[in-house]
């Protein structure tokens, strides 16, 4: 399951954000934790998706942009999570967080190139928060709640290859659109795809590499089990050495006592 976002069709109605809160039982009354200098609200533990407003720098176009987890094809957050609390569901495409497996290390917050995962800093038993792409709905063949709530056609869900084909057709047939599908190649590609008539850099999108972040760590992570085994062997050796030293020292002390006696 993938989603195509047509920024030209978004009217900023916030229907998608309301649907997200309802489906995920998020707190409607919670005040925003992160507000940018331009007044746009950022994602937080009670806002898994937000609508941000932008005025084009080179023109006077007003555009509304939906932000949430992009659900990468090769998610860095999942790669960084040694407890497997974040996993890529290959069937639905969703990058899902499992709180029961989370140890609170927050490596995922550091690893994500888009700074998506948030942490419940004010909770007694904090968890990581991020869009789950309504994985339970999607697994049953339904669209994510936000997509179902969109009445303008700004959000369309479906097979990723089909959506990419549709996006290219729209771009090629309408000169208003820039020739770029955000999410097609960024950090290895994502399940959320965007098309726009305004450059993405003017809409707050991060300029990231097309190379998956996980490709930088795979060669090192593959060596972790071996290094862990070597480290365990090293520590065992030290423990055995200390044991022998203590045993020999005690033996010498006993001999000295016997001689004195």
PDB file of N, CA and C in Angstrom, residues 27-88:
ATOM      1  N   UNK A  27      -4.909  12.632  21.689  1.00  0.00           N
ATOM      2  CA  UNK A  27      -5.514  13.683  22.509  1.00  0.00           C
ATOM      3  C   UNK A  27      -5.819  14.932  21.670  1.00  0.00           C
ATOM      4  N   UNK A  28      -7.100  15.237  21.504  1.00  0.00           N
ATOM      5  CA  UNK A  28      -7.501  16.406  20.721  1.00  0.00           C
ATOM      6  C   UNK A  28      -7.151  17.713  21.438  1.00  0.00           C
ATOM      7  N   UNK A  29      -7.104  17.677  22.768  1.00  0.00           N
ATOM      8  CA  UNK A  29      -6.909  18.902  23.544  1.00  0.00           C
ATOM      9  C   UNK A  29      -5.440  19.233  23.796  1.00  0.00           C
ATOM     10  N   UNK A  30      -4.553  18.326  23.441  1.00  0.00           N
ATOM     11  CA  UNK A  30      -3.126  18.547  23.700  1.00  0.00           C
ATOM     12  C   UNK A  30      -2.603  19.730  22.888  1.00  0.00           C
ATOM     13  N   UNK A  31      -1.902  20.624  23.558  1.00  0.00           N
ATOM     14  CA  UNK A  31      -1.329  21.782  22.878  1.00  0.00           C
ATOM     15  C   UNK A  31      -0.099  21.354  22.073  1.00  0.00           C
ATOM     16  N   UNK A  32       0.167  22.038  20.955  1.00  0.00           N
ATOM     17  CA  UNK A  32       1.344  21.694  20.144  1.00  0.00           C
ATOM     18  C   UNK A  32       2.629  21.828  20.952  1.00  0.00           C
ATOM     19  N   UNK A  33       3.511  20.863  20.803  1.00  0.00           N
ATOM     20  CA  UNK A  33       4.793  20.907  21.508  1.00  0.00           C
ATOM     21  C   UNK A  33       5.850  21.644  20.692  1.00  0.00           C
ATOM     22  N   UNK A  34       5.705  21.577  19.376  1.00  0.00           N
ATOM     23  CA  UNK A  34       6.716  22.178  18.499  1.00  0.00           C
ATOM     24  C   UNK A  34       6.048  23.079  17.469  1.00  0.00           C
ATOM     25  N   UNK A  35       6.348  24.371  17.544  1.00  0.00           N
ATOM     26  CA  UNK A  35       5.825  25.335  16.585  1.00  0.00           C
ATOM     27  C   UNK A  35       7.005  26.069  15.952  1.00  0.00           C
ATOM     28  N   UNK A  36       7.082  26.055  14.623  1.00  0.00           N
ATOM     29  CA  UNK A  36       8.179  26.700  13.912  1.00  0.00           C
ATOM     30  C   UNK A  36       8.015  28.217  13.929  1.00  0.00           C
ATOM     31  N   UNK A  37       9.065  28.903  13.546  1.00  0.00           N
ATOM     32  CA  UNK A  37       9.046  30.368  13.525  1.00  0.00           C
ATOM     33  C   UNK A  37       7.989  30.914  12.572  1.00  0.00           C
ATOM     34  N   UNK A  38       7.665  30.133  11.524  1.00  0.00           N
ATOM     35  CA  UNK A  38       6.660  30.587  10.562  1.00  0.00           C
ATOM     36  C   UNK A  38       5.237  30.270  11.018  1.00  0.00           C
ATOM     37  N   UNK A  39       5.102  29.712  12.218  1.00  0.00           N
ATOM     38  CA  UNK A  39       3.775  29.420  12.759  1.00  0.00           C
ATOM     39  C   UNK A  39       3.272  28.022  12.481  1.00  0.00           C
ATOM     40  N   UNK A  40       3.980  27.274  11.655  1.00  0.00           N
ATOM     41  CA  UNK A  40       3.554  25.909  11.338  1.00  0.00           C
ATOM     42  C   UNK A  40       3.825  24.960  12.508  1.00  0.00           C
ATOM     43  N   UNK A  41       2.826  24.130  12.793  1.00  0.00           N
ATOM     44  CA  UNK A  41       2.942  23.141  13.864  1.00  0.00           C
ATOM     45  C   UNK A  41       3.693  21.917  13.341  1.00  0.00           C
ATOM     46  N   UNK A  42       4.619  21.420  14.158  1.00  0.00           N
ATOM     47  CA  UNK A  42       5.383  20.229  13.792  1.00  0.00           C
ATOM     48  C   UNK A  42       4.756  18.981  14.416  1.00  0.00           C
ATOM     49  N   UNK A  43       5.215  17.835  13.968  1.00  0.00           N
ATOM     50  CA  UNK A  43       4.751  16.563  14.530  1.00  0.00           C
ATOM     51  C   UNK A  43       5.147  16.454  15.999  1.00  0.00           C
ATOM     52  N   UNK A  44       4.302  15.799  16.781  1.00  0.00           N
ATOM     53  CA  UNK A  44       4.653  15.470  18.160  1.00  0.00           C
ATOM     54  C   UNK A  44       3.922  14.197  18.558  1.00  0.00           C
ATOM     55  N   UNK A  45       3.990  13.827  19.838  1.00  0.00           N
ATOM     56  CA  UNK A  45       3.431  12.542  20.254  1.00  0.00           C
ATOM     57  C   UNK A  45       1.912  12.483  20.161  1.00  0.00           C
ATOM     58  N   UNK A  46       1.241  13.629  20.006  1.00  0.00           N
ATOM     59  CA  UNK A  46      -0.213  13.657  19.826  1.00  0.00           C
ATOM     60  C   UNK A  46      -0.613  14.143  18.436  1.00  0.00           C
ATOM     61  N   UNK A  47       0.372  14.339  17.582  1.00  0.00           N
ATOM     62  CA  UNK A  47       0.124  14.769  16.203  1.00  0.00           C
ATOM     63  C   UNK A  47       0.982  13.930  15.275  1.00  0.00           C
ATOM     64  N   UNK A  48       0.383  12.859  14.775  1.00  0.00           N
ATOM     65  CA  UNK A  48       1.114  11.959  13.896  1.00  0.00           C
ATOM     66  C   UNK A  48       1.095  12.455  12.455  1.00  0.00           C
ATOM     67  N   UNK A  49       0.210  13.390  12.173  1.00  0.00           N
ATOM     68  CA  UNK A  49       0.200  14.064  10.879  1.00  0.00           C
ATOM     69  C   UNK A  49      -0.238  15.500  11.101  1.00  0.00           C
ATOM     70  N   UNK A  50       0.326  16.411  10.324  1.00  0.00           N
ATOM     71  CA  UNK A  50      -0.025  17.829  10.432  1.00  0.00           C
ATOM     72  C   UNK A  50      -0.160  18.418   9.033  1.00  0.00           C
ATOM     73  N   UNK A  51      -0.898  19.508   8.949  1.00  0.00           N
ATOM     74  CA  UNK A  51      -0.991  20.274   7.711  1.00  0.00           C
ATOM     75  C   UNK A  51      -0.229  21.577   7.916  1.00  0.00           C
ATOM     76  N   UNK A  52       0.761  21.824   7.065  1.00  0.00           N
ATOM     77  CA  UNK A  52       1.551  23.046   7.158  1.00  0.00           C
ATOM     78  C   UNK A  52       1.264  23.954   5.964  1.00  0.00           C
ATOM     79  N   UNK A  53       1.353  25.248   6.211  1.00  0.00           N
ATOM     80  CA  UNK A  53       0.997  26.253   5.204  1.00  0.00           C
ATOM     81  C   UNK A  53       2.251  26.962   4.697  1.00  0.00           C
ATOM     82  N   UNK A  54       2.347  27.090   3.379  1.00  0.00           N
ATOM     83  CA  UNK A  54       3.527  27.715   2.778  1.00  0.00           C
ATOM     84  C   UNK A  54       3.128  28.703   1.689  1.00  0.00           C
ATOM     85  N   UNK A  55       3.857  29.810   1.640  1.00  0.00           N
ATOM     86  CA  UNK A  55       3.747  30.772   0.547  1.00  0.00           C
ATOM     87  C   UNK A  55       5.017  30.635  -0.285  1.00  0.00           C
ATOM     88  N   UNK A  56       4.870  30.365  -1.574  1.00  0.00           N
ATOM     89  CA  UNK A  56       6.030  30.185  -2.435  1.00  0.00           C
ATOM     90  C   UNK A  56       6.935  31.402  -2.444  1.00  0.00           C
ATOM     91  N   UNK A  57       8.256  31.179  -2.391  1.00  0.00           N
ATOM     92  CA  UNK A  57       9.203  32.285  -2.376  1.00  0.00           C
ATOM     93  C   UNK A  57       9.280  32.985  -3.732  1.00  0.00           C
ATOM     94  N   UNK A  58       9.152  32.224  -4.817  1.00  0.00           N
ATOM     95  CA  UNK A  58       9.275  32.803  -6.146  1.00  0.00           C
ATOM     96  C   UNK A  58       7.932  33.218  -6.733  1.00  0.00           C
ATOM     97  N   UNK A  59       6.856  32.913  -6.028  1.00  0.00           N
ATOM     98  CA  UNK A  59       5.526  33.317  -6.487  1.00  0.00           C
ATOM     99  C   UNK A  59       4.643  33.474  -5.258  1.00  0.00           C
ATOM    100  N   UNK A  60       3.421  33.835  -5.467  1.00  0.00           N
ATOM    101  CA  UNK A  60       2.528  34.100  -4.337  1.00  0.00           C
ATOM    102  C   UNK A  60       1.560  32.946  -4.102  1.00  0.00           C
ATOM    103  N   UNK A  61       1.943  31.748  -4.528  1.00  0.00           N
ATOM    104  CA  UNK A  61       1.062  30.598  -4.372  1.00  0.00           C
ATOM    105  C   UNK A  61       0.986  30.158  -2.911  1.00  0.00           C
ATOM    106  N   UNK A  62      -0.230  29.926  -2.446  1.00  0.00           N
ATOM    107  CA  UNK A  62      -0.447  29.387  -1.106  1.00  0.00           C
ATOM    108  C   UNK A  62      -0.648  27.882  -1.233  1.00  0.00           C
ATOM    109  N   UNK A  63       0.142  27.123  -0.508  1.00  0.00           N
ATOM    110  CA  UNK A  63       0.042  25.673  -0.585  1.00  0.00           C
ATOM    111  C   UNK A  63      -0.022  25.060   0.815  1.00  0.00           C
ATOM    112  N   UNK A  64      -0.843  24.023   0.922  1.00  0.00           N
ATOM    113  CA  UNK A  64      -0.962  23.272   2.172  1.00  0.00           C
ATOM    114  C   UNK A  64      -0.295  21.913   1.974  1.00  0.00           C
ATOM    115  N   UNK A  65       0.531  21.542   2.931  1.00  0.00           N
ATOM    116  CA  UNK A  65       1.316  20.313   2.799  1.00  0.00           C
ATOM    117  C   UNK A  65       1.081  19.393   3.994  1.00  0.00           C
ATOM    118  N   UNK A  66       0.666  18.175   3.710  1.00  0.00           N
ATOM    119  CA  UNK A  66       0.474  17.163   4.760  1.00  0.00           C
ATOM    120  C   UNK A  66       1.812  16.505   5.070  1.00  0.00           C
ATOM    121  N   UNK A  67       2.160  16.478   6.352  1.00  0.00           N
ATOM    122  CA  UNK A  67       3.414  15.851   6.777  1.00  0.00           C
ATOM    123  C   UNK A  67       3.110  14.695   7.730  1.00  0.00           C
ATOM    124  N   UNK A  68       3.857  13.621   7.589  1.00  0.00           N
ATOM    125  CA  UNK A  68       3.763  12.442   8.449  1.00  0.00           C
ATOM    126  C   UNK A  68       4.946  11.550   8.104  1.00  0.00           C
ATOM    127  N   UNK A  69       5.037  10.401   8.744  1.00  0.00           N
ATOM    128  CA  UNK A  69       6.076   9.437   8.390  1.00  0.00           C
ATOM    129  C   UNK A  69       5.919   9.055   6.921  1.00  0.00           C
ATOM    130  N   UNK A  70       7.037   8.990   6.192  1.00  0.00           N
ATOM    131  CA  UNK A  70       6.980   8.634   4.775  1.00  0.00           C
ATOM    132  C   UNK A  70       7.013   7.123   4.546  1.00  0.00           C
ATOM    133  N   UNK A  71       7.261   6.358   5.590  1.00  0.00           N
ATOM    134  CA  UNK A  71       7.298   4.892   5.503  1.00  0.00           C
ATOM    135  C   UNK A  71       8.272   4.443   4.405  1.00  0.00           C
ATOM    136  N   UNK A  72       9.552   4.640   4.717  1.00  0.00           N
ATOM    137  CA  UNK A  72      10.635   4.348   3.778  1.00  0.00           C
ATOM    138  C   UNK A  72      10.649   2.881   3.350  1.00  0.00           C
ATOM    139  N   UNK A  73      11.134   2.648   2.141  1.00  0.00           N
ATOM    140  CA  UNK A  73      11.297   1.276   1.664  1.00  0.00           C
ATOM    141  C   UNK A  73      12.359   0.552   2.492  1.00  0.00           C
ATOM    142  N   UNK A  74      13.408   1.295   2.859  1.00  0.00           N
ATOM    143  CA  UNK A  74      14.465   0.752   3.712  1.00  0.00           C
ATOM    144  C   UNK A  74      14.621   1.681   4.915  1.00  0.00           C
ATOM    145  N   UNK A  75      13.751   1.556   5.903  1.00  0.00           N
ATOM    146  CA  UNK A  75      13.714   2.511   7.016  1.00  0.00           C
ATOM    147  C   UNK A  75      14.944   2.468   7.921  1.00  0.00           C
ATOM    148  N   UNK A  76      15.564   3.633   8.081  1.00  0.00           N
ATOM    149  CA  UNK A  76      16.736   3.731   8.954  1.00  0.00           C
ATOM    150  C   UNK A  76      16.353   3.517  10.411  1.00  0.00           C
ATOM    151  N   UNK A  77      15.145   3.933  10.778  1.00  0.00           N
ATOM    152  CA  UNK A  77      14.699   3.776  12.170  1.00  0.00           C
ATOM    153  C   UNK A  77      14.631   2.305  12.553  1.00  0.00           C
ATOM    154  N   UNK A  78      14.127   1.481  11.642  1.00  0.00           N
ATOM    155  CA  UNK A  78      14.028   0.043  11.908  1.00  0.00           C
ATOM    156  C   UNK A  78      15.407  -0.600  11.960  1.00  0.00           C
ATOM    157  N   UNK A  79      16.303  -0.126  11.101  1.00  0.00           N
ATOM    158  CA  UNK A  79      17.660  -0.661  11.080  1.00  0.00           C
ATOM    159  C   UNK A  79      18.401  -0.338  12.370  1.00  0.00           C
ATOM    160  N   UNK A  80      18.119   0.848  12.933  1.00  0.00           N
ATOM    161  CA  UNK A  80      18.809   1.279  14.156  1.00  0.00           C
ATOM    162  C   UNK A  80      18.232   0.638  15.408  1.00  0.00           C
ATOM    163  N   UNK A  81      17.022   0.086  15.308  1.00  0.00           N
ATOM    164  CA  UNK A  81      16.339  -0.454  16.489  1.00  0.00           C
ATOM    165  C   UNK A  81      16.760  -1.897  16.756  1.00  0.00           C
ATOM    166  N   UNK A  82      17.641  -2.094  17.746  1.00  0.00           N
ATOM    167  CA  UNK A  82      18.149  -3.434  18.033  1.00  0.00           C
ATOM    168  C   UNK A  82      17.122  -4.318  18.735  1.00  0.00           C
ATOM    169  N   UNK A  83      16.076  -3.710  19.302  1.00  0.00           N
ATOM    170  CA  UNK A  83      15.048  -4.500  19.998  1.00  0.00           C
ATOM    171  C   UNK A  83      13.884  -4.876  19.084  1.00  0.00           C
ATOM    172  N   UNK A  84      13.977  -4.467  17.812  1.00  0.00           N
ATOM    173  CA  UNK A  84      12.939  -4.779  16.817  1.00  0.00           C
ATOM    174  C   UNK A  84      11.586  -4.153  17.165  1.00  0.00           C
ATOM    175  N   UNK A  85      11.616  -3.024  17.855  1.00  0.00           N
ATOM    176  CA  UNK A  85      10.372  -2.331  18.187  1.00  0.00           C
ATOM    177  C   UNK A  85       9.793  -1.613  16.975  1.00  0.00           C
ATOM    178  N   UNK A  86      10.618  -1.354  15.971  1.00  0.00           N
ATOM    179  CA  UNK A  86      10.147  -0.772  14.710  1.00  0.00           C
ATOM    180  C   UNK A  86      10.469  -1.752  13.590  1.00  0.00           C
ATOM    181  N   UNK A  87       9.436  -2.132  12.853  1.00  0.00           N
ATOM    182  CA  UNK A  87       9.609  -3.117  11.797  1.00  0.00           C
ATOM    183  C   UNK A  87       8.873  -2.685  10.533  1.00  0.00           C
ATOM    184  N   UNK A  88       9.425  -3.061   9.407  1.00  0.00           N
ATOM    185  CA  UNK A  88       8.795  -2.810   8.113  1.00  0.00           C
ATOM    186  C   UNK A  88       7.890  -3.985   7.779  1.00  0.00           C
TER     187      UNK A  88
END
